[in-house]
Structure formats: structure tokens, C-alpha cells
PDB file of C-alpha atoms in Angstrom:
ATOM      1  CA  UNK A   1      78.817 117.445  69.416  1.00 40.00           C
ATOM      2  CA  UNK A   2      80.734 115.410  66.711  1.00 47.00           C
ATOM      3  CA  UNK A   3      79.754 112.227  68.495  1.00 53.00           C
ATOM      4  CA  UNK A   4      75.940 113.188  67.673  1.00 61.00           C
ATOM      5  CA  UNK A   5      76.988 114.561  63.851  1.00 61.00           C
ATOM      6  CA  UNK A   6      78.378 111.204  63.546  1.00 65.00           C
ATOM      7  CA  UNK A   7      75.324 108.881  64.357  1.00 83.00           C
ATOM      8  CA  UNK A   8      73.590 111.369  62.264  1.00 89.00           C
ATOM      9  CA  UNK A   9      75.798 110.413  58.976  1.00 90.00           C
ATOM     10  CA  UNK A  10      75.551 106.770  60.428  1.00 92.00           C
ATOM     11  CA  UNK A  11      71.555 107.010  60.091  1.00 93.00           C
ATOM     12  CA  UNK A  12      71.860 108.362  57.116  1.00 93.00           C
ATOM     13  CA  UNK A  13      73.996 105.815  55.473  1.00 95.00           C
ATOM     14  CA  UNK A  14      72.026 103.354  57.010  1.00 95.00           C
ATOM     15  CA  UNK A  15      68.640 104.778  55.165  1.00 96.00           C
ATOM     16  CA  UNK A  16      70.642 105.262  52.123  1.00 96.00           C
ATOM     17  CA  UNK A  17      71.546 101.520  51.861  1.00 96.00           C
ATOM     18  CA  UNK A  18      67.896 100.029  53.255  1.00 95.00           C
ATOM     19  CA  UNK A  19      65.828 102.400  50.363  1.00 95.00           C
ATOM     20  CA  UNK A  20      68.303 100.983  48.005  1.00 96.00           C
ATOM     21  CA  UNK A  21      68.906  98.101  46.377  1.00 95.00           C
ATOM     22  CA  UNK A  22      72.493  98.545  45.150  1.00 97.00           C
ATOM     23  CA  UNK A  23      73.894 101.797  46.636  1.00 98.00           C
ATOM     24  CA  UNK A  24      78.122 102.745  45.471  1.00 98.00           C
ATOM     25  CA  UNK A  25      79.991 105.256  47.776  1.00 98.00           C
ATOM     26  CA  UNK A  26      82.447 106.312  45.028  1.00 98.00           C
ATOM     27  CA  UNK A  27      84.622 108.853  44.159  1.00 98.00           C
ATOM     28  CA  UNK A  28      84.711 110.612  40.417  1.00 97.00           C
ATOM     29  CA  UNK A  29      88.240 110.303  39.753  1.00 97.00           C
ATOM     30  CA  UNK A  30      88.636 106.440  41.515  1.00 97.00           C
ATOM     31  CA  UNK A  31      89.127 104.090  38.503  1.00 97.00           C
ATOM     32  CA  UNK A  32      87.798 101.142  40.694  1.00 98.00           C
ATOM     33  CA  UNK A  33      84.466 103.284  41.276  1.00 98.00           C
ATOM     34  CA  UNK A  34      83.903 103.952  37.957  1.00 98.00           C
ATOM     35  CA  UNK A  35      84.952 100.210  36.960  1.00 97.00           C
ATOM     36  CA  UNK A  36      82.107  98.837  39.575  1.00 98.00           C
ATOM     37  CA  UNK A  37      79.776 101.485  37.840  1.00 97.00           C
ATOM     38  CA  UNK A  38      80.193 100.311  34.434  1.00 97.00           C
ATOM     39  CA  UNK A  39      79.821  96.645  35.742  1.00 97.00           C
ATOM     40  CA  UNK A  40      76.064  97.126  36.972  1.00 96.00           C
ATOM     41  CA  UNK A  41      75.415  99.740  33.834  1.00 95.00           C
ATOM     42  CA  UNK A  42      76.322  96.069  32.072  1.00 95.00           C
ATOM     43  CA  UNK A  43      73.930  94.538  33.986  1.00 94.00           C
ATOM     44  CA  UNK A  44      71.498  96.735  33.496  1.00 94.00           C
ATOM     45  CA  UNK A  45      71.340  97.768  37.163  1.00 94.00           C
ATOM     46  CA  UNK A  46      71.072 102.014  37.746  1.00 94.00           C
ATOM     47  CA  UNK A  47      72.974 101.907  41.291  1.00 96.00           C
ATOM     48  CA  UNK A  48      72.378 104.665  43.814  1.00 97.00           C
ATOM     49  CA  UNK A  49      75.734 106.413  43.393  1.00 98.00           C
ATOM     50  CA  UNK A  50      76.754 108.651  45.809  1.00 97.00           C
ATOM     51  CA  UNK A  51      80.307 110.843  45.315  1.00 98.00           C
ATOM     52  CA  UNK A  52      82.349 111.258  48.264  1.00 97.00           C
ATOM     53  CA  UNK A  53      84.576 114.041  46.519  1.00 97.00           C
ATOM     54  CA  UNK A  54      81.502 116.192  45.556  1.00 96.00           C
ATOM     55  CA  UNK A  55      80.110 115.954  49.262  1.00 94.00           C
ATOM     56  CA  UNK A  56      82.515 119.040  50.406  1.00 92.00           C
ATOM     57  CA  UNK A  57      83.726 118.331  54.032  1.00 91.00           C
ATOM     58  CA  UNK A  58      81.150 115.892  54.655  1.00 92.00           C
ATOM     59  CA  UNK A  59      82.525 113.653  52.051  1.00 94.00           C
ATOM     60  CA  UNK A  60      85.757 112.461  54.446  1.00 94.00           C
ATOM     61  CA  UNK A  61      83.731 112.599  57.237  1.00 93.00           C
ATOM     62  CA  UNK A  62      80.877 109.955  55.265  1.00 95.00           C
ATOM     63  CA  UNK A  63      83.903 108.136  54.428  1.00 95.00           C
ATOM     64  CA  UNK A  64      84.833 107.697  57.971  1.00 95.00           C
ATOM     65  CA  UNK A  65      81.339 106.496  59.202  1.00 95.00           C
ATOM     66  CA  UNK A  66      81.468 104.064  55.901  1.00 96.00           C
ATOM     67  CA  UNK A  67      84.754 102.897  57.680  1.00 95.00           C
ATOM     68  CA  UNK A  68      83.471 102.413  61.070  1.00 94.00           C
ATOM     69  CA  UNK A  69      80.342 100.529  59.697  1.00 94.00           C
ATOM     70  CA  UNK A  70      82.340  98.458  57.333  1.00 96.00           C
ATOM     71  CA  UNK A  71      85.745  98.298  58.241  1.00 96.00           C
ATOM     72  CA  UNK A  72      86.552  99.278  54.627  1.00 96.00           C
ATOM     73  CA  UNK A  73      87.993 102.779  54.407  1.00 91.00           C
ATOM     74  CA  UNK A  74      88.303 102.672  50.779  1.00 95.00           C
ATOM     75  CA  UNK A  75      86.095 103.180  47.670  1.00 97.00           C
ATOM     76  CA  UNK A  76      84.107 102.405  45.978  1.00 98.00           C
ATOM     77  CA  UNK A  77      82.145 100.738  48.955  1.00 98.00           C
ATOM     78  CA  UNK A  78      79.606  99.123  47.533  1.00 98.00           C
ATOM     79  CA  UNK A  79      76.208  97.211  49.399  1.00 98.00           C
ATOM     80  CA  UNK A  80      73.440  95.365  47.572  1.00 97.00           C
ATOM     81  CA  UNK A  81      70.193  94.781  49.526  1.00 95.00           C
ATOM     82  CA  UNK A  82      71.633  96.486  52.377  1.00 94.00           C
ATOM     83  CA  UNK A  83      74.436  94.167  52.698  1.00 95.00           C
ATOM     84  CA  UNK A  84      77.775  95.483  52.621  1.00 97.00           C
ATOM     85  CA  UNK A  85      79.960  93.833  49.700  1.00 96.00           C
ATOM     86  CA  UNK A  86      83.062  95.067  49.261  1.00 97.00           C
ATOM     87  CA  UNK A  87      85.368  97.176  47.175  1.00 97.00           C
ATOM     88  CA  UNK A  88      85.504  96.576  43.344  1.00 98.00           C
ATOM     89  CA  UNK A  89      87.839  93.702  43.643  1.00 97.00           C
ATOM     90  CA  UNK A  90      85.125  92.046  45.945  1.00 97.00           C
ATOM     91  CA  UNK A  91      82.103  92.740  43.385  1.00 97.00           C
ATOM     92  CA  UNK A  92      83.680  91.836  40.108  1.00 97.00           C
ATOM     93  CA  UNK A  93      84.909  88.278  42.021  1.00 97.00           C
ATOM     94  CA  UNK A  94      80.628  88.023  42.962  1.00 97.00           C
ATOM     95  CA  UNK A  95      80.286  88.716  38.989  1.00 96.00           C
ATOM     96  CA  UNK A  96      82.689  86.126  37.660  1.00 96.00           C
ATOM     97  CA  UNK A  97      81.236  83.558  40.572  1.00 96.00           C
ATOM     98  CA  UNK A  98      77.950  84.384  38.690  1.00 95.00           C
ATOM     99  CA  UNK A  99      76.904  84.956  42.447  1.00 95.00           C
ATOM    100  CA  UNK A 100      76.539  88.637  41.982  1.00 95.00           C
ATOM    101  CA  UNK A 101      72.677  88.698  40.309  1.00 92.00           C
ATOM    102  CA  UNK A 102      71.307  86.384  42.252  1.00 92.00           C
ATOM    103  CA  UNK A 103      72.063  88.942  44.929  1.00 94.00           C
ATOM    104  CA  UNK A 104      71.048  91.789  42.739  1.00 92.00           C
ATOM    105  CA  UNK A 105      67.652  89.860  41.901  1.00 91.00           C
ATOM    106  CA  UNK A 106      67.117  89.618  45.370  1.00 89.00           C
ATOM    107  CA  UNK A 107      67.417  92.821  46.835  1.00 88.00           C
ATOM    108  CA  UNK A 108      64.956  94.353  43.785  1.00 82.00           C
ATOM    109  CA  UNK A 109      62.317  91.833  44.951  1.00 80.00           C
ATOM    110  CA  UNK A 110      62.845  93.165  47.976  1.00 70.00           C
ATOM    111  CA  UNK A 111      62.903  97.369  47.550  1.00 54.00           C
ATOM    112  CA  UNK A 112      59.493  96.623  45.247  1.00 52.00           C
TER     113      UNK A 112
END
């Protein structure tokens, strides 16, 4: 059974990230999460958030499926046009590479 409730979370992530253009798996009290959060508020970019600590049980068990899809078992976990792109270290070194909005432009021409 778990091996079917886990393709199940898979799919969802997987819709999450493709109806999105930026989408954050973050936790409320995770400084890095909120520091990636303020970064696209900057840009003026409303990310789909989505907290793994106010999931309940499924939260550890999303964070595990965002592992085995990304190899990343931290947060936040962030993707932009349904590319995975790191942790916050990862997106603020897009942002000071000035790389990080021409991905962002591209994935809203994309979701529109």
C-alpha cells in the first residue's frame, strides 16, 4: 500500500510544480524558507508556498517524495517552471548571478 500512497504524493508534487510557476516546499519556522520567500516577495513574484509542518503526517512523508525526486531532503525546496532549483543557498546565488528572473520570466510566459 505505501508504495501506491507514495506515487500518489509523487503525482501530486509533480502537478503542484507543472501548474506553477515558482512553487517553495517550506517550513514556517525554517529561516532559509522564509529568507527565499521574502526574496521573490522582492521581486514581486507571489510563489506557491506550500508548509511541510502544517501538512500533519503527510508533511514528512511529502518531504520524503521531495527527496526522492530531488535528492534534496531539506527545505525550502524550491522549483521555478517546473525545474527543480535548489535550497535557499542555491536561489539567492541565481539572484546575485542576475540569472534568477530570466528564469522567473520564463516560466510566467509559460503558466499564461
Amino acid at each position: 500500500m505505501t508504495s501506491s500512497f507514495g506515487s500518489r504524493l509523487e503525482d501530486t508534487v509533480k502537478k503542484t510544480i507543472s501548474e506553477n510557476p515558482v512553487v517553495i516546499y517550506s517550513k514556517t519556522w525554517c529561516s532559509y524558507s522564509s529568507e527565499v520567500k521574502s526574496l521573490f516577495k522582492r521581486l514581486g513574484v507571489e510563489p506557491f508556498v506550500v508548509e511541510l509542518d502544517a501538512m500533519g503526517p503527510q508533511g514528512p512523508q511529502l518531504q520524503k517524495v521531495l527527496e526522492r525526486l530531488t535528492g534534496q531532503h531539506t527545505v525550502p525546496n524550491v522549483f521555478i517552471g517546473g525545474k527543480h532549483i535548489g535550497g535557499c543557498t542555491d536561489t539567492v546565488k541565481l539572484h546575485r548571478k542576475g540569472e534568477l528572473e530570466s528564469l522567473l520570466s520564463e516560466a510566467s510566459n509559460k503558466s499564461t
